[in-house]
Amino acid sequence: MKLQLYVPDGRYAPWIEGFAEVLPEAQCLTWEESRDAQADFAVVWRPPVEMLRGRTDLRAIFNLGAGVDGILRLRDDDPAALPAGIPIVRLDDAGMAAQMAEYVSAAVLRDFRKLDAYATQAAAGTWKFIKPHRRADFTIGVMGIGTLGSHIARTLAQFGFPVRGWSRSAKHVEGVQPFHGDAGRAAFLDGLRVLVNVLPLTPDTENIIDADLLARLAPGAHLINVARGQHLVEADLLAAVKAGHIGAATLDVFREEPLPAEHPFWQEPRITITPHISALTLREDSIAQIASKIRALGEGKPIAGIVDIARGY
Ligand code: OXD
């Protein structure tokens, strides 16, 4: 069995060693060394178009992340870029849900417990009580209730916050008030104190966080984006922050990464910037998950995480 790997940073050795350990029957080759060779499976993150176009040999393409926009976007320039009939399989949690729930909880609790205001006071040597938020007023909405979003929503609900979830089709998550579809969008957004975006990036969700959406949130609301930079109309967020309607934003993803040095977000103290680290792809967990899916496919068993290409995630 042959596996063909592509990782944009070219750091192949730990992946090859990892697969050799858990899937010793497989020969792992880098894309660069095996361009003309056939393979059974491709394991990729943001692959070049030449790697997948016209392939008929592969039995599946494994994406080294939860979001598959890095593969599906190849069709933007070339509608035939993806080989027909070959399943694309996303990572299904693989340690990412817990990391994202930590990141989002940290941002929410920092805001809820007014830790920034206390830090400012402490820097001035001030010992003073600040009136706390009421938990019941701190409604949090999670947009995108898939594997990651439902774990985030459940975690926040466990802190006792009122939590709403919004998804394309109806979904139930314990302790989370469900909303779905276009019809449920306005009611979901209405008066949210915190909005967490975990949506997949598709043509329908690109630019979804715009001036109109932000205006529906509660005054002083906090936007947390851990999905993709292309969901957010950056100028609309900046305007809403400057106008005081949005009180804070915690952004882990950007249209251009790394965020350019001249980007105005860097100058806005109410925007917290992190370099796309809310959920790292954990190598060992990812390799173990892909290896077990390869084995399941070999035994003719169904696997989770197959992307619905028409839907875009
Ligand atoms: C992912 C990511 O999609 O890391 O997994 O952004």
PDB file of C-alpha atoms and ligand atoms in Angstrom:
ATOM      1  CA  MET A   1       0.000   0.000   0.000  1.00  0.00           C
ATOM      2  CA  LYS A   2       1.316   3.450  -0.919  1.00  0.00           C
ATOM      3  CA  LEU A   3       0.616   6.751   0.833  1.00  0.00           C
ATOM      4  CA  GLN A   4       1.529  10.018  -0.819  1.00  0.00           C
ATOM      5  CA  LEU A   5       2.029  12.987   1.513  1.00  0.00           C
ATOM      6  CA  TYR A   6       1.953  16.721   1.022  1.00  0.00           C
ATOM      7  CA  VAL A   7       2.558  19.289   3.761  1.00  0.00           C
ATOM      8  CA  PRO A   8       3.255  22.900   2.702  1.00  0.00           C
ATOM      9  CA  ASP A   9       6.131  23.390   5.163  1.00  0.00           C
ATOM     10  CA  GLY A  10       8.001  20.415   3.688  1.00  0.00           C
ATOM     11  CA  ARG A  11       8.627  18.894   7.150  1.00  0.00           C
ATOM     12  CA  TYR A  12       7.888  15.332   6.120  1.00  0.00           C
ATOM     13  CA  ALA A  13      10.136  13.287   8.405  1.00  0.00           C
ATOM     14  CA  PRO A  14       7.895  13.168  11.508  1.00  0.00           C
ATOM     15  CA  TRP A  15       4.847  12.269   9.410  1.00  0.00           C
ATOM     16  CA  ILE A  16       6.703   9.511   7.587  1.00  0.00           C
ATOM     17  CA  GLU A  17       8.080   8.147  10.856  1.00  0.00           C
ATOM     18  CA  GLY A  18       4.628   8.341  12.462  1.00  0.00           C
ATOM     19  CA  PHE A  19       2.918   6.432   9.654  1.00  0.00           C
ATOM     20  CA  ALA A  20       5.731   3.857   9.595  1.00  0.00           C
ATOM     21  CA  GLU A  21       5.020   3.156  13.257  1.00  0.00           C
ATOM     22  CA  VAL A  22       1.251   2.717  13.109  1.00  0.00           C
ATOM     23  CA  LEU A  23       0.889   1.489   9.532  1.00  0.00           C
ATOM     24  CA  PRO A  24       4.087  -0.484   8.871  1.00  0.00           C
ATOM     25  CA  GLU A  25       2.543  -2.170   5.834  1.00  0.00           C
ATOM     26  CA  ALA A  26       2.362   1.208   4.039  1.00  0.00           C
ATOM     27  CA  GLN A  27       5.102   2.872   2.038  1.00  0.00           C
ATOM     28  CA  CYS A  28       4.997   6.632   2.650  1.00  0.00           C
ATOM     29  CA  LEU A  29       6.289   8.899  -0.083  1.00  0.00           C
ATOM     30  CA  THR A  30       6.461  12.630  -0.291  1.00  0.00           C
ATOM     31  CA  TRP A  31       4.623  14.295  -3.171  1.00  0.00           C
ATOM     32  CA  GLU A  32       7.879  15.780  -4.388  1.00  0.00           C
ATOM     33  CA  GLU A  33       9.595  12.382  -4.700  1.00  0.00           C
ATOM     34  CA  SER A  34       6.616  10.534  -6.174  1.00  0.00           C
ATOM     35  CA  ARG A  35       4.977  12.927  -8.626  1.00  0.00           C
ATOM     36  CA  ASP A  36       4.640  10.343 -11.375  1.00  0.00           C
ATOM     37  CA  ALA A  37       3.943   7.363  -9.147  1.00  0.00           C
ATOM     38  CA  GLN A  38       0.570   5.870  -8.319  1.00  0.00           C
ATOM     39  CA  ALA A  39      -0.612   5.685  -4.724  1.00  0.00           C
ATOM     40  CA  ASP A  40      -3.541   4.284  -2.771  1.00  0.00           C
ATOM     41  CA  PHE A  41      -4.104   7.239  -0.486  1.00  0.00           C
ATOM     42  CA  ALA A  42      -3.114  10.904  -0.439  1.00  0.00           C
ATOM     43  CA  VAL A  43      -2.605  12.629   2.921  1.00  0.00           C
ATOM     44  CA  VAL A  44      -2.508  16.384   2.416  1.00  0.00           C
ATOM     45  CA  TRP A  45      -2.776  19.879   3.792  1.00  0.00           C
ATOM     46  CA  ARG A  46      -3.450  22.631   1.226  1.00  0.00           C
ATOM     47  CA  PRO A  47      -2.108  20.561  -1.692  1.00  0.00           C
ATOM     48  CA  PRO A  48      -1.002  21.974  -5.059  1.00  0.00           C
ATOM     49  CA  VAL A  49      -3.520  21.494  -7.867  1.00  0.00           C
ATOM     50  CA  GLU A  50      -1.133  19.230  -9.857  1.00  0.00           C
ATOM     51  CA  MET A  51      -1.232  16.700  -7.050  1.00  0.00           C
ATOM     52  CA  LEU A  52      -4.908  15.791  -7.383  1.00  0.00           C
ATOM     53  CA  ARG A  53      -6.060  16.812 -10.865  1.00  0.00           C
ATOM     54  CA  GLY A  54      -7.010  13.816 -13.044  1.00  0.00           C
ATOM     55  CA  ARG A  55      -6.025  11.147 -10.507  1.00  0.00           C
ATOM     56  CA  THR A  56      -7.751   7.803 -10.852  1.00  0.00           C
ATOM     57  CA  ASP A  57      -5.416   5.723  -8.665  1.00  0.00           C
ATOM     58  CA  LEU A  58      -6.333   7.070  -5.216  1.00  0.00           C
ATOM     59  CA  ARG A  59      -8.887   5.372  -2.990  1.00  0.00           C
ATOM     60  CA  ALA A  60      -9.252   8.384  -0.689  1.00  0.00           C
ATOM     61  CA  ILE A  61      -7.733  11.788   0.017  1.00  0.00           C
ATOM     62  CA  PHE A  62      -7.171  12.521   3.719  1.00  0.00           C
ATOM     63  CA  ASN A  63      -7.118  16.178   4.734  1.00  0.00           C
ATOM     64  CA  LEU A  64      -4.789  17.035   7.634  1.00  0.00           C
ATOM     65  CA  GLY A  65      -7.283  19.408   9.201  1.00  0.00           C
ATOM     66  CA  ALA A  66     -10.945  19.838   9.969  1.00  0.00           C
ATOM     67  CA  GLY A  67     -11.598  22.513   7.326  1.00  0.00           C
ATOM     68  CA  VAL A  68     -11.423  21.247   3.752  1.00  0.00           C
ATOM     69  CA  ASP A  69     -11.559  24.646   2.025  1.00  0.00           C
ATOM     70  CA  GLY A  70      -7.826  24.280   1.252  1.00  0.00           C
ATOM     71  CA  ILE A  71      -8.705  21.347  -1.044  1.00  0.00           C
ATOM     72  CA  LEU A  72     -12.086  22.485  -2.365  1.00  0.00           C
ATOM     73  CA  ARG A  73     -10.737  25.941  -3.305  1.00  0.00           C
ATOM     74  CA  LEU A  74      -8.643  24.248  -6.023  1.00  0.00           C
ATOM     75  CA  ARG A  75     -11.864  24.185  -8.091  1.00  0.00           C
ATOM     76  CA  ASP A  76     -12.036  27.995  -8.114  1.00  0.00           C
ATOM     77  CA  ASP A  77      -9.406  28.268 -10.849  1.00  0.00           C
ATOM     78  CA  ASP A  78      -9.990  24.870 -12.413  1.00  0.00           C
ATOM     79  CA  PRO A  79     -13.420  23.209 -12.102  1.00  0.00           C
ATOM     80  CA  ALA A  80     -11.834  19.811 -12.931  1.00  0.00           C
ATOM     81  CA  ALA A  81      -9.137  20.137 -10.252  1.00  0.00           C
ATOM     82  CA  LEU A  82     -10.562  17.416  -8.007  1.00  0.00           C
ATOM     83  CA  PRO A  83     -10.712  13.815  -9.159  1.00  0.00           C
ATOM     84  CA  ALA A  84     -14.325  12.672  -9.488  1.00  0.00           C
ATOM     85  CA  GLY A  85     -15.539   9.910  -7.220  1.00  0.00           C
ATOM     86  CA  ILE A  86     -12.549   9.858  -4.839  1.00  0.00           C
ATOM     87  CA  PRO A  87     -13.695  10.564  -1.283  1.00  0.00           C
ATOM     88  CA  ILE A  88     -12.124  13.457   0.606  1.00  0.00           C
ATOM     89  CA  VAL A  89     -11.945  12.758   4.327  1.00  0.00           C
ATOM     90  CA  ARG A  90     -11.503  15.460   6.958  1.00  0.00           C
ATOM     91  CA  LEU A  91      -9.973  15.025  10.398  1.00  0.00           C
ATOM     92  CA  ASP A  92     -12.754  14.312  12.783  1.00  0.00           C
ATOM     93  CA  ASP A  93     -11.789  15.977  16.075  1.00  0.00           C
ATOM     94  CA  ALA A  94      -8.375  14.233  16.481  1.00  0.00           C
ATOM     95  CA  GLY A  95      -7.716  16.341  19.583  1.00  0.00           C
ATOM     96  CA  MET A  96      -8.911  19.611  18.032  1.00  0.00           C
ATOM     97  CA  ALA A  97     -12.288  19.882  19.778  1.00  0.00           C
ATOM     98  CA  ALA A  98     -10.732  20.035  23.255  1.00  0.00           C
ATOM     99  CA  GLN A  99      -8.181  22.638  22.149  1.00  0.00           C
ATOM    100  CA  MET A 100     -10.848  24.835  20.572  1.00  0.00           C
ATOM    101  CA  ALA A 101     -13.090  24.559  23.615  1.00  0.00           C
ATOM    102  CA  GLU A 102     -10.143  25.682  25.790  1.00  0.00           C
ATOM    103  CA  TYR A 103      -9.353  28.629  23.526  1.00  0.00           C
ATOM    104  CA  VAL A 104     -12.960  29.826  23.308  1.00  0.00           C
ATOM    105  CA  SER A 105     -13.606  29.287  27.027  1.00  0.00           C
ATOM    106  CA  ALA A 106     -10.468  31.286  27.882  1.00  0.00           C
ATOM    107  CA  ALA A 107     -11.662  34.189  25.699  1.00  0.00           C
ATOM    108  CA  VAL A 108     -15.196  34.072  27.120  1.00  0.00           C
ATOM    109  CA  LEU A 109     -14.094  33.844  30.764  1.00  0.00           C
ATOM    110  CA  ARG A 110     -11.514  36.617  30.375  1.00  0.00           C
ATOM    111  CA  ASP A 111     -14.359  38.834  29.189  1.00  0.00           C
ATOM    112  CA  PHE A 112     -17.020  37.584  31.631  1.00  0.00           C
ATOM    113  CA  ARG A 113     -14.716  37.973  34.658  1.00  0.00           C
ATOM    114  CA  LYS A 114     -13.458  41.379  33.404  1.00  0.00           C
ATOM    115  CA  LEU A 115      -9.841  40.278  33.669  1.00  0.00           C
ATOM    116  CA  ASP A 116      -8.605  42.946  31.237  1.00  0.00           C
ATOM    117  CA  ALA A 117     -10.178  45.712  33.307  1.00  0.00           C
ATOM    118  CA  TYR A 118      -8.595  44.260  36.466  1.00  0.00           C
ATOM    119  CA  ALA A 119      -5.227  44.015  34.683  1.00  0.00           C
ATOM    120  CA  THR A 120      -5.461  47.708  33.744  1.00  0.00           C
ATOM    121  CA  GLN A 121      -6.305  48.578  37.350  1.00  0.00           C
ATOM    122  CA  ALA A 122      -3.480  46.419  38.680  1.00  0.00           C
ATOM    123  CA  ALA A 123      -0.990  48.118  36.364  1.00  0.00           C
ATOM    124  CA  ALA A 124      -1.958  51.400  38.063  1.00  0.00           C
ATOM    125  CA  GLY A 125      -1.768  49.829  41.550  1.00  0.00           C
ATOM    126  CA  THR A 126      -5.546  50.116  42.008  1.00  0.00           C
ATOM    127  CA  TRP A 127      -7.497  47.741  44.298  1.00  0.00           C
ATOM    128  CA  LYS A 128     -11.132  48.247  43.337  1.00  0.00           C
ATOM    129  CA  PHE A 129     -14.271  46.147  42.886  1.00  0.00           C
ATOM    130  CA  ILE A 130     -15.790  46.201  39.391  1.00  0.00           C
ATOM    131  CA  LYS A 131     -19.453  45.277  39.073  1.00  0.00           C
ATOM    132  CA  PRO A 132     -19.574  41.773  37.543  1.00  0.00           C
ATOM    133  CA  HIS A 133     -21.628  40.657  34.545  1.00  0.00           C
ATOM    134  CA  ARG A 134     -24.742  38.628  35.204  1.00  0.00           C
ATOM    135  CA  ARG A 135     -24.370  35.132  33.819  1.00  0.00           C
ATOM    136  CA  ALA A 136     -27.997  35.170  32.629  1.00  0.00           C
ATOM    137  CA  ASP A 137     -27.228  38.248  30.472  1.00  0.00           C
ATOM    138  CA  PHE A 138     -24.169  36.652  28.924  1.00  0.00           C
ATOM    139  CA  THR A 139     -25.792  34.751  26.083  1.00  0.00           C
ATOM    140  CA  ILE A 140     -23.324  32.993  23.805  1.00  0.00           C
ATOM    141  CA  GLY A 141     -24.080  31.873  20.272  1.00  0.00           C
ATOM    142  CA  VAL A 142     -22.027  29.252  18.456  1.00  0.00           C
ATOM    143  CA  MET A 143     -22.345  29.353  14.656  1.00  0.00           C
ATOM    144  CA  GLY A 144     -21.536  25.919  13.254  1.00  0.00           C
ATOM    145  CA  ILE A 145     -22.575  22.940  15.316  1.00  0.00           C
ATOM    146  CA  GLY A 146     -20.386  20.201  13.826  1.00  0.00           C
ATOM    147  CA  THR A 147     -17.873  18.097  15.766  1.00  0.00           C
ATOM    148  CA  LEU A 148     -15.906  21.143  16.975  1.00  0.00           C
ATOM    149  CA  GLY A 149     -18.794  23.585  17.432  1.00  0.00           C
ATOM    150  CA  SER A 150     -20.942  21.168  19.416  1.00  0.00           C
ATOM    151  CA  HIS A 151     -18.046  20.455  21.799  1.00  0.00           C
ATOM    152  CA  ILE A 152     -17.461  24.198  22.292  1.00  0.00           C
ATOM    153  CA  ALA A 153     -21.174  24.842  22.869  1.00  0.00           C
ATOM    154  CA  ARG A 154     -21.455  21.973  25.375  1.00  0.00           C
ATOM    155  CA  THR A 155     -18.373  23.196  27.256  1.00  0.00           C
ATOM    156  CA  LEU A 156     -19.744  26.750  27.534  1.00  0.00           C
ATOM    157  CA  ALA A 157     -23.148  25.441  28.638  1.00  0.00           C
ATOM    158  CA  GLN A 158     -21.396  23.576  31.453  1.00  0.00           C
ATOM    159  CA  PHE A 159     -20.250  26.943  32.854  1.00  0.00           C
ATOM    160  CA  GLY A 160     -23.936  27.831  33.123  1.00  0.00           C
ATOM    161  CA  PHE A 161     -24.041  30.407  30.312  1.00  0.00           C
ATOM    162  CA  PRO A 162     -27.166  30.544  28.168  1.00  0.00           C
ATOM    163  CA  VAL A 163     -25.876  28.997  24.918  1.00  0.00           C
ATOM    164  CA  ARG A 164     -27.480  29.027  21.473  1.00  0.00           C
ATOM    165  CA  GLY A 165     -26.312  26.985  18.507  1.00  0.00           C
ATOM    166  CA  TRP A 166     -26.913  27.693  14.832  1.00  0.00           C
ATOM    167  CA  SER A 167     -26.434  25.210  12.030  1.00  0.00           C
ATOM    168  CA  ARG A 168     -27.614  24.716   8.480  1.00  0.00           C
ATOM    169  CA  SER A 169     -29.889  21.807   9.394  1.00  0.00           C
ATOM    170  CA  ALA A 170     -31.555  21.099  12.759  1.00  0.00           C
ATOM    171  CA  LYS A 171     -29.144  19.688  15.370  1.00  0.00           C
ATOM    172  CA  HIS A 172     -29.564  18.884  19.022  1.00  0.00           C
ATOM    173  CA  VAL A 173     -26.784  19.473  21.571  1.00  0.00           C
ATOM    174  CA  GLU A 174     -27.574  18.981  25.227  1.00  0.00           C
ATOM    175  CA  GLY A 175     -27.957  22.272  27.108  1.00  0.00           C
ATOM    176  CA  VAL A 176     -27.845  24.330  23.896  1.00  0.00           C
ATOM    177  CA  GLN A 177     -30.840  26.173  22.432  1.00  0.00           C
ATOM    178  CA  PRO A 178     -31.036  25.134  18.764  1.00  0.00           C
ATOM    179  CA  PHE A 179     -31.594  27.385  15.734  1.00  0.00           C
ATOM    180  CA  HIS A 180     -31.142  26.453  12.119  1.00  0.00           C
ATOM    181  CA  GLY A 181     -31.257  27.629   8.544  1.00  0.00           C
ATOM    182  CA  ASP A 182     -31.941  31.071   7.157  1.00  0.00           C
ATOM    183  CA  ALA A 183     -35.249  31.156   9.011  1.00  0.00           C
ATOM    184  CA  GLY A 184     -33.554  30.732  12.403  1.00  0.00           C
ATOM    185  CA  ARG A 185     -30.653  33.124  11.839  1.00  0.00           C
ATOM    186  CA  ALA A 186     -32.130  36.411  13.053  1.00  0.00           C
ATOM    187  CA  ALA A 187     -33.517  34.879  16.260  1.00  0.00           C
ATOM    188  CA  PHE A 188     -30.195  33.143  16.914  1.00  0.00           C
ATOM    189  CA  LEU A 189     -28.193  36.378  16.588  1.00  0.00           C
ATOM    190  CA  ASP A 190     -30.611  38.643  18.380  1.00  0.00           C
ATOM    191  CA  GLY A 191     -28.888  40.244  21.376  1.00  0.00           C
ATOM    192  CA  LEU A 192     -25.975  37.758  21.664  1.00  0.00           C
ATOM    193  CA  ARG A 193     -23.284  38.953  24.093  1.00  0.00           C
ATOM    194  CA  VAL A 194     -20.715  36.616  22.522  1.00  0.00           C
ATOM    195  CA  LEU A 195     -20.677  35.189  19.013  1.00  0.00           C
ATOM    196  CA  VAL A 196     -18.347  32.249  18.314  1.00  0.00           C
ATOM    197  CA  ASN A 197     -17.759  31.345  14.676  1.00  0.00           C
ATOM    198  CA  VAL A 198     -16.854  27.731  13.864  1.00  0.00           C
ATOM    199  CA  LEU A 199     -18.563  27.499  10.461  1.00  0.00           C
ATOM    200  CA  PRO A 200     -16.971  25.701   7.535  1.00  0.00           C
ATOM    201  CA  LEU A 201     -15.920  28.082   4.761  1.00  0.00           C
ATOM    202  CA  THR A 202     -18.191  27.686   1.727  1.00  0.00           C
ATOM    203  CA  PRO A 203     -19.547  30.153  -0.852  1.00  0.00           C
ATOM    204  CA  ASP A 204     -22.642  30.470   1.387  1.00  0.00           C
ATOM    205  CA  THR A 205     -20.681  31.356   4.526  1.00  0.00           C
ATOM    206  CA  GLU A 206     -17.968  33.598   3.050  1.00  0.00           C
ATOM    207  CA  ASN A 207     -18.364  37.185   4.385  1.00  0.00           C
ATOM    208  CA  ILE A 208     -21.200  36.035   6.666  1.00  0.00           C
ATOM    209  CA  ILE A 209     -19.921  38.211   9.538  1.00  0.00           C
ATOM    210  CA  ASP A 210     -20.682  41.613   8.103  1.00  0.00           C
ATOM    211  CA  ALA A 211     -22.090  44.928   9.337  1.00  0.00           C
ATOM    212  CA  ASP A 212     -25.657  43.605   9.230  1.00  0.00           C
ATOM    213  CA  LEU A 213     -24.826  40.557  11.369  1.00  0.00           C
ATOM    214  CA  LEU A 214     -22.733  42.543  13.853  1.00  0.00           C
ATOM    215  CA  ALA A 215     -25.546  45.083  14.289  1.00  0.00           C
ATOM    216  CA  ARG A 216     -27.825  42.278  15.548  1.00  0.00           C
ATOM    217  CA  LEU A 217     -25.535  41.425  18.482  1.00  0.00           C
ATOM    218  CA  ALA A 218     -25.892  43.068  21.904  1.00  0.00           C
ATOM    219  CA  PRO A 219     -24.113  46.421  22.408  1.00  0.00           C
ATOM    220  CA  GLY A 220     -20.583  45.686  23.620  1.00  0.00           C
ATOM    221  CA  ALA A 221     -20.647  42.157  22.152  1.00  0.00           C
ATOM    222  CA  HIS A 222     -17.547  40.000  21.754  1.00  0.00           C
ATOM    223  CA  LEU A 223     -16.773  38.241  18.461  1.00  0.00           C
ATOM    224  CA  ILE A 224     -14.614  35.107  18.590  1.00  0.00           C
ATOM    225  CA  ASN A 225     -13.537  33.750  15.196  1.00  0.00           C
ATOM    226  CA  VAL A 226     -11.803  30.373  15.163  1.00  0.00           C
ATOM    227  CA  ALA A 227     -12.985  29.261  11.720  1.00  0.00           C
ATOM    228  CA  ARG A 228     -11.641  31.138   8.698  1.00  0.00           C
ATOM    229  CA  GLY A 229     -10.688  34.761   8.054  1.00  0.00           C
ATOM    230  CA  GLN A 230     -12.850  34.802   4.908  1.00  0.00           C
ATOM    231  CA  HIS A 231     -15.992  34.563   7.054  1.00  0.00           C
ATOM    232  CA  LEU A 232     -15.383  38.065   8.339  1.00  0.00           C
ATOM    233  CA  VAL A 233     -15.697  41.392   6.519  1.00  0.00           C
ATOM    234  CA  GLU A 234     -12.730  42.927   8.311  1.00  0.00           C
ATOM    235  CA  ALA A 235     -13.614  46.568   7.565  1.00  0.00           C
ATOM    236  CA  ASP A 236     -17.106  46.020   9.032  1.00  0.00           C
ATOM    237  CA  LEU A 237     -15.656  44.627  12.254  1.00  0.00           C
ATOM    238  CA  LEU A 238     -13.191  47.478  12.562  1.00  0.00           C
ATOM    239  CA  ALA A 239     -15.968  50.045  12.030  1.00  0.00           C
ATOM    240  CA  ALA A 240     -18.209  48.317  14.623  1.00  0.00           C
ATOM    241  CA  VAL A 241     -15.359  48.247  17.176  1.00  0.00           C
ATOM    242  CA  LYS A 242     -14.505  51.895  16.584  1.00  0.00           C
ATOM    243  CA  ALA A 243     -18.205  52.811  16.914  1.00  0.00           C
ATOM    244  CA  GLY A 244     -18.262  50.966  20.261  1.00  0.00           C
ATOM    245  CA  HIS A 245     -21.007  48.530  19.236  1.00  0.00           C
ATOM    246  CA  ILE A 246     -18.557  45.613  19.323  1.00  0.00           C
ATOM    247  CA  GLY A 247     -16.660  45.673  22.612  1.00  0.00           C
ATOM    248  CA  ALA A 248     -14.031  43.051  21.815  1.00  0.00           C
ATOM    249  CA  ALA A 249     -12.914  40.579  19.187  1.00  0.00           C
ATOM    250  CA  THR A 250     -10.716  37.528  19.609  1.00  0.00           C
ATOM    251  CA  LEU A 251      -9.460  36.466  16.214  1.00  0.00           C
ATOM    252  CA  ASP A 252      -7.388  33.389  15.479  1.00  0.00           C
ATOM    253  CA  VAL A 253      -7.835  33.401  11.692  1.00  0.00           C
ATOM    254  CA  PHE A 254      -7.415  36.061   9.016  1.00  0.00           C
ATOM    255  CA  ARG A 255      -7.938  36.574   5.292  1.00  0.00           C
ATOM    256  CA  GLU A 256      -4.192  36.840   4.919  1.00  0.00           C
ATOM    257  CA  GLU A 257      -1.959  34.767   7.218  1.00  0.00           C
ATOM    258  CA  PRO A 258       0.424  35.763   8.681  1.00  0.00           C
ATOM    259  CA  LEU A 259      -1.545  38.954   9.325  1.00  0.00           C
ATOM    260  CA  PRO A 260       0.425  41.684   7.485  1.00  0.00           C
ATOM    261  CA  ALA A 261       2.375  44.071   9.735  1.00  0.00           C
ATOM    262  CA  GLU A 262       0.466  47.087   8.393  1.00  0.00           C
ATOM    263  CA  HIS A 263      -2.976  45.573   9.071  1.00  0.00           C
ATOM    264  CA  PRO A 264      -5.123  47.934  11.205  1.00  0.00           C
ATOM    265  CA  PHE A 265      -6.177  45.079  13.541  1.00  0.00           C
ATOM    266  CA  TRP A 266      -2.704  45.269  15.126  1.00  0.00           C
ATOM    267  CA  GLN A 267      -3.409  48.847  16.245  1.00  0.00           C
ATOM    268  CA  GLU A 268      -6.786  48.104  17.862  1.00  0.00           C
ATOM    269  CA  PRO A 269      -6.375  47.132  21.545  1.00  0.00           C
ATOM    270  CA  ARG A 270      -9.894  45.684  21.680  1.00  0.00           C
ATOM    271  CA  ILE A 271      -8.913  43.071  19.094  1.00  0.00           C
ATOM    272  CA  THR A 272      -6.911  40.117  20.378  1.00  0.00           C
ATOM    273  CA  ILE A 273      -4.871  38.423  17.672  1.00  0.00           C
ATOM    274  CA  THR A 274      -3.479  34.884  17.796  1.00  0.00           C
ATOM    275  CA  PRO A 275      -1.632  33.170  14.908  1.00  0.00           C
ATOM    276  CA  HIS A 276      -4.087  30.386  13.925  1.00  0.00           C
ATOM    277  CA  ILE A 277      -3.352  28.289  16.983  1.00  0.00           C
ATOM    278  CA  SER A 278      -6.780  27.677  18.495  1.00  0.00           C
ATOM    279  CA  ALA A 279      -6.640  24.014  17.418  1.00  0.00           C
ATOM    280  CA  LEU A 280      -3.378  22.611  16.155  1.00  0.00           C
ATOM    281  CA  THR A 281      -3.302  19.447  14.101  1.00  0.00           C
ATOM    282  CA  LEU A 282      -1.891  16.959  16.591  1.00  0.00           C
ATOM    283  CA  ARG A 283       0.390  14.718  14.581  1.00  0.00           C
ATOM    284  CA  GLU A 284       0.071  11.526  16.599  1.00  0.00           C
ATOM    285  CA  ASP A 285      -3.710  11.739  16.938  1.00  0.00           C
ATOM    286  CA  SER A 286      -4.115  12.565  13.255  1.00  0.00           C
ATOM    287  CA  ILE A 287      -1.898   9.716  12.098  1.00  0.00           C
ATOM    288  CA  ALA A 288      -3.718   7.266  14.389  1.00  0.00           C
ATOM    289  CA  GLN A 289      -7.096   8.424  13.071  1.00  0.00           C
ATOM    290  CA  ILE A 290      -6.074   8.234   9.401  1.00  0.00           C
ATOM    291  CA  ALA A 291      -4.460   4.813   9.899  1.00  0.00           C
ATOM    292  CA  SER A 292      -7.590   3.453  11.527  1.00  0.00           C
ATOM    293  CA  LYS A 293      -9.740   4.842   8.690  1.00  0.00           C
ATOM    294  CA  ILE A 294      -7.426   3.255   6.102  1.00  0.00           C
ATOM    295  CA  ARG A 295      -7.809  -0.079   7.893  1.00  0.00           C
ATOM    296  CA  ALA A 296     -11.591   0.332   8.074  1.00  0.00           C
ATOM    297  CA  LEU A 297     -11.757   1.095   4.340  1.00  0.00           C
ATOM    298  CA  GLY A 298      -9.657  -2.015   3.695  1.00  0.00           C
ATOM    299  CA  GLU A 299     -12.226  -4.054   5.614  1.00  0.00           C
ATOM    300  CA  GLY A 300     -15.094  -2.434   3.718  1.00  0.00           C
ATOM    301  CA  LYS A 301     -16.339  -0.643   6.830  1.00  0.00           C
ATOM    302  CA  PRO A 302     -17.844   2.873   6.799  1.00  0.00           C
ATOM    303  CA  ILE A 303     -15.722   5.773   8.065  1.00  0.00           C
ATOM    304  CA  ALA A 304     -16.626   9.162   9.543  1.00  0.00           C
ATOM    305  CA  GLY A 305     -15.585  12.513   8.101  1.00  0.00           C
ATOM    306  CA  ILE A 306     -16.285  11.987   4.387  1.00  0.00           C
ATOM    307  CA  VAL A 307     -16.836  15.418   2.864  1.00  0.00           C
ATOM    308  CA  ASP A 308     -20.038  16.179   1.002  1.00  0.00           C
ATOM    309  CA  ILE A 309     -18.447  17.972  -1.936  1.00  0.00           C
ATOM    310  CA  ALA A 310     -21.660  19.646  -3.120  1.00  0.00           C
ATOM    311  CA  ARG A 311     -22.319  21.027   0.384  1.00  0.00           C
ATOM    312  CA  GLY A 312     -18.682  22.096   0.755  1.00  0.00           C
ATOM    313  CA  TYR A 313     -17.805  20.433   4.106  1.00  0.00           C
TER     314      TYR A 313
HETATM  315  C1  OXD B   1      -8.214  23.121  10.359  1.00  0.00           C
HETATM  316  C2  OXD B   1      -7.315  24.233  10.717  1.00  0.00           C
HETATM  317  O1  OXD B   1      -9.068  23.271   9.485  1.00  0.00           O
HETATM  318  O2  OXD B   1      -6.288  23.978  11.383  1.00  0.00           O
HETATM  319  O3  OXD B   1      -8.069  22.043  10.944  1.00  0.00           O
HETATM  320  O4  OXD B   1      -7.576  25.380  10.367  1.00  0.00           O
END
